[in-house]
Backbone as JSON, one array per atom type, in Angstrom:
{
  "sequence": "XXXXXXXXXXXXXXXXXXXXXXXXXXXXXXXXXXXXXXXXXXXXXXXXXXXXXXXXXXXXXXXXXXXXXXXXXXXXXXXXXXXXXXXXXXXXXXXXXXXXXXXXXXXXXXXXXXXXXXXXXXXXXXXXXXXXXXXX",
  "N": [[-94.61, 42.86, 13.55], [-92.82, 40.43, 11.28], [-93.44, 39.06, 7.9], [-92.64, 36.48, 8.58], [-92.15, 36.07, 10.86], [-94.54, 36.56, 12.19], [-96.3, 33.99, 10.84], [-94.9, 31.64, 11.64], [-96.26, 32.42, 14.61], [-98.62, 31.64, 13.9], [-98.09, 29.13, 13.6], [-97.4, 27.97, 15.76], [-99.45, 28.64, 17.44], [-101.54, 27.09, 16.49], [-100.26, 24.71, 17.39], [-100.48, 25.06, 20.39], [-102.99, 25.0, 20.19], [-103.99, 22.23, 20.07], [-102.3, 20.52, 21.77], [-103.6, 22.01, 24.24], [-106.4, 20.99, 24.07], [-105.98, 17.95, 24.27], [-104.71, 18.35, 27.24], [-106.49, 18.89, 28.46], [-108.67, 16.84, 28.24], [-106.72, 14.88, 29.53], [-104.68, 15.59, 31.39], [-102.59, 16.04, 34.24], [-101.75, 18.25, 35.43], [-102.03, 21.33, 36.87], [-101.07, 23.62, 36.03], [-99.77, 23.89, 33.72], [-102.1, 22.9, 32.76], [-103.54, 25.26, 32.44], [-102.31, 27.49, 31.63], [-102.32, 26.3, 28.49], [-104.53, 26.33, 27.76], [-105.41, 28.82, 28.32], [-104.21, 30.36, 26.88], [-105.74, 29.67, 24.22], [-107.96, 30.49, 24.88], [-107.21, 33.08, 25.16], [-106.26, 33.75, 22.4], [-108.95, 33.31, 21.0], [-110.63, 35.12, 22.02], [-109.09, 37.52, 21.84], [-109.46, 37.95, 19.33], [-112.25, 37.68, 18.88], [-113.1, 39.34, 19.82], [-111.97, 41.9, 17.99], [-113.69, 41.28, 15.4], [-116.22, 42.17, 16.07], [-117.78, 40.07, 16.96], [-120.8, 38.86, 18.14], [-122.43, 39.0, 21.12], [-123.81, 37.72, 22.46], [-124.1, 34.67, 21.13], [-123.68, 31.59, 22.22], [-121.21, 30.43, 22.33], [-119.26, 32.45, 23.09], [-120.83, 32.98, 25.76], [-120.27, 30.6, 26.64], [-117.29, 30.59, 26.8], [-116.78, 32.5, 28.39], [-117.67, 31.79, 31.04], [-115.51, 29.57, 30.88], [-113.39, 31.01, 30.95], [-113.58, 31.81, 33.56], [-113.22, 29.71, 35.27], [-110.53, 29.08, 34.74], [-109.61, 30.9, 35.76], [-110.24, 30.58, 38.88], [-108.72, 27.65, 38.9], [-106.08, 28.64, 38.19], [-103.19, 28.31, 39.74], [-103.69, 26.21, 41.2], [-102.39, 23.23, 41.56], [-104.27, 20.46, 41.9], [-106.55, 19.61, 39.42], [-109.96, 20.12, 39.15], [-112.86, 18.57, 39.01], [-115.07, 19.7, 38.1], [-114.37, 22.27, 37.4], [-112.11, 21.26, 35.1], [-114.6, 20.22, 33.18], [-115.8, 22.65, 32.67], [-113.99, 24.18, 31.18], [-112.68, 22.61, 29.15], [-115.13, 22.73, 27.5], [-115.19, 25.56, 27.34], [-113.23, 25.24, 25.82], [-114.14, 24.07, 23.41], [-116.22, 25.34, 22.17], [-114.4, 27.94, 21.19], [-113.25, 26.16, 19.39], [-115.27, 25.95, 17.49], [-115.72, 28.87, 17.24], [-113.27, 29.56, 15.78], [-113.66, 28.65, 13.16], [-115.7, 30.12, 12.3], [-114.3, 32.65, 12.54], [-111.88, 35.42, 10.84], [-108.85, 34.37, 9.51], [-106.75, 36.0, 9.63], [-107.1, 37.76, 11.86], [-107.13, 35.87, 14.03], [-104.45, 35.36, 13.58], [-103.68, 37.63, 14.48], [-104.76, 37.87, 17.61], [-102.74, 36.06, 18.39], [-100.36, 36.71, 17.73], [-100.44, 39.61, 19.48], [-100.68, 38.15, 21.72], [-97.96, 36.65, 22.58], [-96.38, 39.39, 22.32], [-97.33, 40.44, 24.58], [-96.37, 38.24, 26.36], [-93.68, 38.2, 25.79], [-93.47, 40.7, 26.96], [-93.79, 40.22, 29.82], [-96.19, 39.03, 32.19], [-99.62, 37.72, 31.05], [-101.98, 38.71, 32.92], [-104.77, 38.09, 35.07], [-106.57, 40.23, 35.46], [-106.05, 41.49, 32.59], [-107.23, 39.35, 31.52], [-109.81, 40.1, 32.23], [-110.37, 42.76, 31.32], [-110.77, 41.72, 29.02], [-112.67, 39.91, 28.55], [-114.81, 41.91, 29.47], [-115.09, 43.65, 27.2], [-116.38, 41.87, 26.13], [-118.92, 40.88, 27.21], [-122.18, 40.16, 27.79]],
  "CA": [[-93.92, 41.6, 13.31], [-92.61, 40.25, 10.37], [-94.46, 38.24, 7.93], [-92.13, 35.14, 8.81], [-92.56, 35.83, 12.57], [-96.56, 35.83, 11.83], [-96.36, 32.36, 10.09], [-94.3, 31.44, 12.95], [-96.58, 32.67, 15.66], [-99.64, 31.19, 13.44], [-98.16, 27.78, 13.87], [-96.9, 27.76, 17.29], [-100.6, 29.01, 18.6], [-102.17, 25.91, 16.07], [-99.82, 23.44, 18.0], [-100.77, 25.05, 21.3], [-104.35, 24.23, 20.51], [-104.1, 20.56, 19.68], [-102.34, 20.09, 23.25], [-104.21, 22.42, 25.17], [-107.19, 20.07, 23.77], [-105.54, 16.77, 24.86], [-104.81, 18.33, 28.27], [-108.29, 19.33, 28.91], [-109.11, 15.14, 28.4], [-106.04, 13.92, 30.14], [-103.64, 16.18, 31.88], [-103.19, 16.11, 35.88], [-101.18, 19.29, 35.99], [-102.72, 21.95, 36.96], [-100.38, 25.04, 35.78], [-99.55, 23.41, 32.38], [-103.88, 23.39, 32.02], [-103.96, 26.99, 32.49], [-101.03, 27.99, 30.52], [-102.21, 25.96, 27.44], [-106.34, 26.5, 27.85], [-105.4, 30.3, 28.59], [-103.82, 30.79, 25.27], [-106.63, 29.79, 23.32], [-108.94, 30.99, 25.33], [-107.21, 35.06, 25.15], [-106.54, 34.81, 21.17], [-110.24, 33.67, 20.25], [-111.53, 36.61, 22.31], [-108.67, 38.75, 21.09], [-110.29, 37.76, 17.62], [-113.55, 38.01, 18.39], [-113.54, 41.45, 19.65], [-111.48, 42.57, 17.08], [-114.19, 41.37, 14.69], [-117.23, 42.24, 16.76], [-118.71, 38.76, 17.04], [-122.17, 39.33, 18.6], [-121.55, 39.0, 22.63], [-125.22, 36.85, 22.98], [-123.86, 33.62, 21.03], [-123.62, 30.45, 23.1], [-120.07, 30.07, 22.44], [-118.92, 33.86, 23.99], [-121.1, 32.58, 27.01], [-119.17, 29.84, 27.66], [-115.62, 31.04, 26.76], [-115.85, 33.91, 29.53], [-117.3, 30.69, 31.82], [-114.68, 28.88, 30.72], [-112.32, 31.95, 31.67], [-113.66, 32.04, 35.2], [-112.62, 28.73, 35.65], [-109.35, 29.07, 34.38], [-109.24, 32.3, 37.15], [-110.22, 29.74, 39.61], [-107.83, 26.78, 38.78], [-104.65, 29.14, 38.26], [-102.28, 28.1, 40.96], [-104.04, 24.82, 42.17], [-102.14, 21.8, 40.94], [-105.11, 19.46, 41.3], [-107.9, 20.25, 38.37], [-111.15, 19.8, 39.55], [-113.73, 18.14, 37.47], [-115.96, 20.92, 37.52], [-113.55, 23.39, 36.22], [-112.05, 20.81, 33.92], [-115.71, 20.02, 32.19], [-116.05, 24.17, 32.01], [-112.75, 24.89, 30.11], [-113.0, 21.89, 28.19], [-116.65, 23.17, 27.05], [-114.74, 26.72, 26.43], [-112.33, 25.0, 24.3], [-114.8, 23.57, 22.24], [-116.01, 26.51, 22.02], [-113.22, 28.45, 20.75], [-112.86, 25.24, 17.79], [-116.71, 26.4, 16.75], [-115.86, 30.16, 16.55], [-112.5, 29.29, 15.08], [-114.63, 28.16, 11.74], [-116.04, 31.29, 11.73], [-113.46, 33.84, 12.43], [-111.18, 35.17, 10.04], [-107.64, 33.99, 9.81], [-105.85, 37.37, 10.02], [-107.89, 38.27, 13.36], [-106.57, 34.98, 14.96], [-103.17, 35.35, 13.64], [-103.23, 39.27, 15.36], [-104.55, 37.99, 18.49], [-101.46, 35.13, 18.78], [-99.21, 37.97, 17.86], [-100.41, 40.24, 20.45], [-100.1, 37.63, 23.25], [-96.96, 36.7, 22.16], [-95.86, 40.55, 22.17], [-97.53, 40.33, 25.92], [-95.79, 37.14, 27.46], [-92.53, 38.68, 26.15], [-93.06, 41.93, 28.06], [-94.04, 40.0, 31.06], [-97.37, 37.64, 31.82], [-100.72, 38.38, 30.5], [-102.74, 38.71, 34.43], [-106.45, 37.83, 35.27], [-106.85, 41.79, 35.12], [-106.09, 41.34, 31.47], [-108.5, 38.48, 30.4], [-111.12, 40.74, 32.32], [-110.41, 43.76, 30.12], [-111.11, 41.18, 27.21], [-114.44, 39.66, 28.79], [-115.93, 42.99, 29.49], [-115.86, 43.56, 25.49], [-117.79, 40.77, 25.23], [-120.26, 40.86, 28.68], [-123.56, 40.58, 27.35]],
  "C": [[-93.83, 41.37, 11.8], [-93.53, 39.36, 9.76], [-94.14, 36.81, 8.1], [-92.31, 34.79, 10.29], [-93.89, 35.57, 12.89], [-96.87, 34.61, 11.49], [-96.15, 31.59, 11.27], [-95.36, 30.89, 14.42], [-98.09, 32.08, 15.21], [-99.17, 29.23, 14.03], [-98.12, 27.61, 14.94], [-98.76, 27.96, 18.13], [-101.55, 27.87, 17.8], [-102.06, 24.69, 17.02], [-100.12, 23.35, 19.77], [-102.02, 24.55, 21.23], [-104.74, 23.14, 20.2], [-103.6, 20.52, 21.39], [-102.83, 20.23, 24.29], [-105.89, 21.43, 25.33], [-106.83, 18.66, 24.85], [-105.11, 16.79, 26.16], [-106.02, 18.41, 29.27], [-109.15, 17.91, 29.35], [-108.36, 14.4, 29.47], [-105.31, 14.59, 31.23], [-104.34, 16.04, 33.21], [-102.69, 17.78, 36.27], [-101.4, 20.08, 35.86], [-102.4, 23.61, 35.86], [-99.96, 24.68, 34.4], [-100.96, 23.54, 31.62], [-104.12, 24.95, 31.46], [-103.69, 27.28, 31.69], [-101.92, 27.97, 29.57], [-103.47, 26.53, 27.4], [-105.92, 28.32, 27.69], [-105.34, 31.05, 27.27], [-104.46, 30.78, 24.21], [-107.27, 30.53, 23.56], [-108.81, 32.84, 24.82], [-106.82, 34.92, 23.25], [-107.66, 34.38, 20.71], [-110.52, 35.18, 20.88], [-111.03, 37.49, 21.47], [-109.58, 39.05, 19.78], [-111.79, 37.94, 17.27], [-114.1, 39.76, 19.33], [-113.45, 42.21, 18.64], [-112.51, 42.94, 15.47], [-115.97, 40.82, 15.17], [-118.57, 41.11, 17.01], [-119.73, 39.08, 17.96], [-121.91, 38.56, 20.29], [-122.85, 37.43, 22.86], [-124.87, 35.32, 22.01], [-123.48, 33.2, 22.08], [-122.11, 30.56, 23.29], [-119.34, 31.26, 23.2], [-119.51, 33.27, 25.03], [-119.96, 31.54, 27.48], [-118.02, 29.86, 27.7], [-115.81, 31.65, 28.01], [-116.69, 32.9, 31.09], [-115.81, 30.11, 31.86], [-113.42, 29.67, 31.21], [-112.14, 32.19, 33.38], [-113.07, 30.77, 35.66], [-110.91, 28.7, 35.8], [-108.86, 30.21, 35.63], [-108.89, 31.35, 38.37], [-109.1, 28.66, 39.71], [-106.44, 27.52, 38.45], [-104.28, 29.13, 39.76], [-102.49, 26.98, 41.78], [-103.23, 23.36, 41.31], [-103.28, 20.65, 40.67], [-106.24, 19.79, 40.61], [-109.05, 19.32, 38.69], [-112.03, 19.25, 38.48], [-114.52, 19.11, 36.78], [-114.98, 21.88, 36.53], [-112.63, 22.5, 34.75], [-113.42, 20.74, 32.79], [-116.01, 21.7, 31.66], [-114.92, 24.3, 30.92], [-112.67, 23.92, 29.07], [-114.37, 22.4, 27.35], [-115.67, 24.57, 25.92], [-113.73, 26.54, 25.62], [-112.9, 24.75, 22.85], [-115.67, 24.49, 21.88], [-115.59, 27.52, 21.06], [-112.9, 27.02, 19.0], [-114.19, 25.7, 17.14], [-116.55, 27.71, 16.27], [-114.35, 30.52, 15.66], [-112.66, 29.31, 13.33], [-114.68, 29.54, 11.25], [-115.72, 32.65, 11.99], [-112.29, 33.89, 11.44], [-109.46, 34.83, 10.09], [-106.68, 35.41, 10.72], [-106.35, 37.58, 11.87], [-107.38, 37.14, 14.38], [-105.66, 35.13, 14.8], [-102.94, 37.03, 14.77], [-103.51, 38.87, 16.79], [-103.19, 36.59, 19.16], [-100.41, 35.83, 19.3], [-98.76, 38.92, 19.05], [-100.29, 39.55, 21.7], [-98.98, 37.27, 23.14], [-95.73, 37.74, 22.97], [-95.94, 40.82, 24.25], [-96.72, 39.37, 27.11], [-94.52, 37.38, 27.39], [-92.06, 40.07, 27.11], [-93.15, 41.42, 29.01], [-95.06, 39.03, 30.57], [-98.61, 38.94, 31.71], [-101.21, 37.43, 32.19], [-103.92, 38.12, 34.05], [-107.0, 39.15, 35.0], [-107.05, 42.04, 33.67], [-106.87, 40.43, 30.78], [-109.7, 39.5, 31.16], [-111.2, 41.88, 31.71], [-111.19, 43.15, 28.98], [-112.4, 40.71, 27.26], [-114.95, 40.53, 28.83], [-116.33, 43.92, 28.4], [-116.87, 42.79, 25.14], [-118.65, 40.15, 26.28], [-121.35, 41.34, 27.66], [-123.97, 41.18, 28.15]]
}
């Protein structure tokens, strides 16, 4: 990608994670949760594989919680509390290891989902490729 399409794909995955936030608090709809939660959720990992973040932090635990949920609640319109309070957790989460990952490594994994949702959709098969990098 270019470096205007990178800028691009840097903002667009900023603005996803401000809403995916505010759906996590408020939203009823179930497939709009996923979507938005999903997207954070696959470029921290992307990012923290890429830059071998240690698998035994708190925050890796509850992202690849927070992913099972998101497994669970894909395709149910009504969001449960339980799985809302998990993915909400793994959002907050994802804003803690945000801090301390480096830019580039989040902009590559935006890119690469991006590169993924235009070939087609990124599966459940595919976030479990990305958790079993980072299975303690």
């Amino acid at each position: 990608m270019s470096l205007i399409e990178r800028a691009l794909m840097e903002k667009q995955w900023h603005a996803t994670a401000v809403r995916a936030q505010i759906h996590a608090l408020t939203g009823e709809d179930g497939n709009h949760f996923v979507d938005a939660a999903g997207r954070i959720l696959w470029v921290v990992l992307e990012a923290a594989i890429t830059e071998q973040i240690d698998t035994d932090l708190p925050e890796i635990r509850i992202i690849r919680g927070a992913c099972n949920s998101l497994e669970e609640q894909a395709g149910v319109e009504a969001i449960t509390p339980a799985r809302r309070a998990s993915i909400r957790a793994g959002l907050e989460a994802c804003d803690r290891l945000i801090e301390a990952l480096p830019r580039k490594a989040l902009i590559d994994g935006a890119c690469e989902l991006h590169l993924r949702l235009n070939r087609g959709a990124v599966n459940w098969s595919d976030f479990q490729a990305r958790l079993a990098k980072v299975a303690a």
